[in-house]
Coordinates of C-alpha atoms in Angstrom, one line a residue:
M320 CA 124.0 103.4 -167.6
S321 CA 126.5 105.1 -165.0
S322 CA 125.3 105.3 -161.4
I323 CA 125.2 109.0 -161.5
E324 CA 123.3 109.1 -164.7
L325 CA 120.7 106.6 -163.0
M326 CA 120.6 108.8 -159.7
K327 CA 119.8 111.9 -162.1
V328 CA 117.1 109.8 -163.8
I329 CA 115.7 108.8 -160.4
S330 CA 115.8 112.5 -159.5
E331 CA 114.0 113.7 -162.6
T332 CA 111.5 110.7 -162.1
E333 CA 110.9 111.9 -158.2
E334 CA 110.5 115.6 -159.4
Q335 CA 108.0 114.5 -162.2
A336 CA 106.2 112.4 -159.4
D337 CA 106.3 115.3 -157.4
K338 CA 105.2 117.5 -159.6
I339 CA 102.2 115.3 -160.9
R340 CA 101.0 114.9 -157.6
K341 CA 100.9 118.4 -156.7
D342 CA 99.0 119.0 -160.1
G343 CA 96.7 116.4 -159.3
V344 CA 96.1 118.0 -155.6
Q345 CA 95.6 121.5 -157.2
S346 CA 93.2 119.7 -159.7
A347 CA 91.4 118.2 -157.2
K348 CA 90.8 121.2 -155.3
Q349 CA 89.7 123.2 -158.4
V350 CA 87.1 120.2 -159.2
V351 CA 85.9 120.7 -155.6
N352 CA 85.6 124.1 -155.7
D353 CA 83.8 124.0 -159.2
A354 CA 81.6 121.5 -157.7
N355 CA 80.8 123.6 -154.6
R356 CA 79.8 126.6 -157.0
K357 CA 77.9 124.6 -159.1
A358 CA 75.9 123.3 -156.0
S359 CA 75.6 126.8 -154.6
F360 CA 73.8 128.1 -157.9
I361 CA 71.5 124.5 -157.8
I362 CA 70.5 125.4 -154.3
S363 CA 70.0 129.1 -155.0
D364 CA 67.8 128.1 -158.2
A365 CA 66.0 125.7 -156.3
E366 CA 65.2 128.2 -153.6
E367 CA 64.1 130.8 -156.0
Q368 CA 61.9 128.1 -157.7
A369 CA 60.3 127.2 -154.7
D370 CA 59.7 130.7 -153.6
A371 CA 58.0 131.5 -156.7
E372 CA 55.8 128.1 -156.6
Y373 CA 55.1 129.1 -152.9
R374 CA 54.0 132.7 -154.0
S375 CA 52.0 131.2 -156.9
A376 CA 50.2 128.8 -154.8
I377 CA 49.6 131.5 -152.1
R378 CA 48.0 133.7 -155.1
K379 CA 45.9 130.8 -156.1
A380 CA 44.6 130.1 -152.6
E381 CA 43.8 133.8 -152.0
K382 CA 41.9 134.0 -155.4
E383 CA 39.8 130.7 -154.4
A384 CA 39.2 132.3 -151.0
E385 CA 37.9 135.5 -152.6
E386 CA 35.7 133.6 -155.1
M387 CA 34.2 131.6 -152.1
Y388 CA 33.9 134.9 -150.1
N389 CA 32.0 136.5 -152.9
G390 CA 29.8 133.2 -153.7
I391 CA 29.1 133.3 -150.0
L392 CA 28.2 137.4 -150.0
D393 CA 26.0 136.7 -153.2
K394 CA 24.1 133.8 -151.6
T395 CA 23.7 135.6 -148.2
S396 CA 22.6 138.9 -150.3
E397 CA 19.8 136.7 -152.1
K398 CA 18.5 135.1 -148.8
C399 CA 18.5 138.6 -147.3
K400 CA 16.4 139.9 -150.2
V401 CA 14.1 137.2 -149.9
I402 CA 13.5 137.5 -146.2
L403 CA 13.0 141.4 -146.6
A404 CA 10.4 140.6 -149.6
E405 CA 8.4 138.3 -147.1
A406 CA 8.8 140.6 -144.2
D407 CA 7.3 143.6 -146.5
E408 CA 4.6 141.2 -147.5
K409 CA 3.9 140.3 -143.6
I410 CA 4.1 143.8 -142.8
A411 CA 1.6 145.0 -145.5
A412 CA -0.8 142.2 -144.3
G413 CA -0.3 143.1 -140.8
A414 CA -1.0 146.7 -141.6
K415 CA -4.2 145.8 -143.6
V416 CA -5.3 143.8 -140.8
V417 CA -5.1 146.5 -138.4
L418 CA -6.6 148.9 -140.7
E419 CA -9.5 146.7 -141.3
R420 CA -10.0 146.3 -137.6
I421 CA -9.9 150.2 -137.1
V422 CA -12.2 150.8 -139.8
K423 CA -14.6 148.0 -138.2
S424 CA -14.6 149.2 -135.2
N425 CA -15.3 153.0 -136.1
V426 CA -18.1 151.9 -138.5
N427 CA -19.7 149.7 -135.6
S428 CA -19.2 152.3 -133.1

């Protein structure tokens, strides 16, 4: 092989190596871009899922709070009814005592 042919082979080999390097760099950039795009989708999906779970947890907590509130209202309402019934009985008994005293005092007078 002559030196000219050898130089030509070396030159072609260097060009191929340069092309391989450029292709490798381009390929690496594409891999990085694809990875960044995938990461963005994953992050976006995770944020959406976290938001949905947050909204679900808030709805559940609000429902539980409403049930507790309604339970407290029901218990308080029942207690009020009992107190009012007792008060009505005491008022009736007090009125009866007052009327009996009025009647006795008018009969004895």
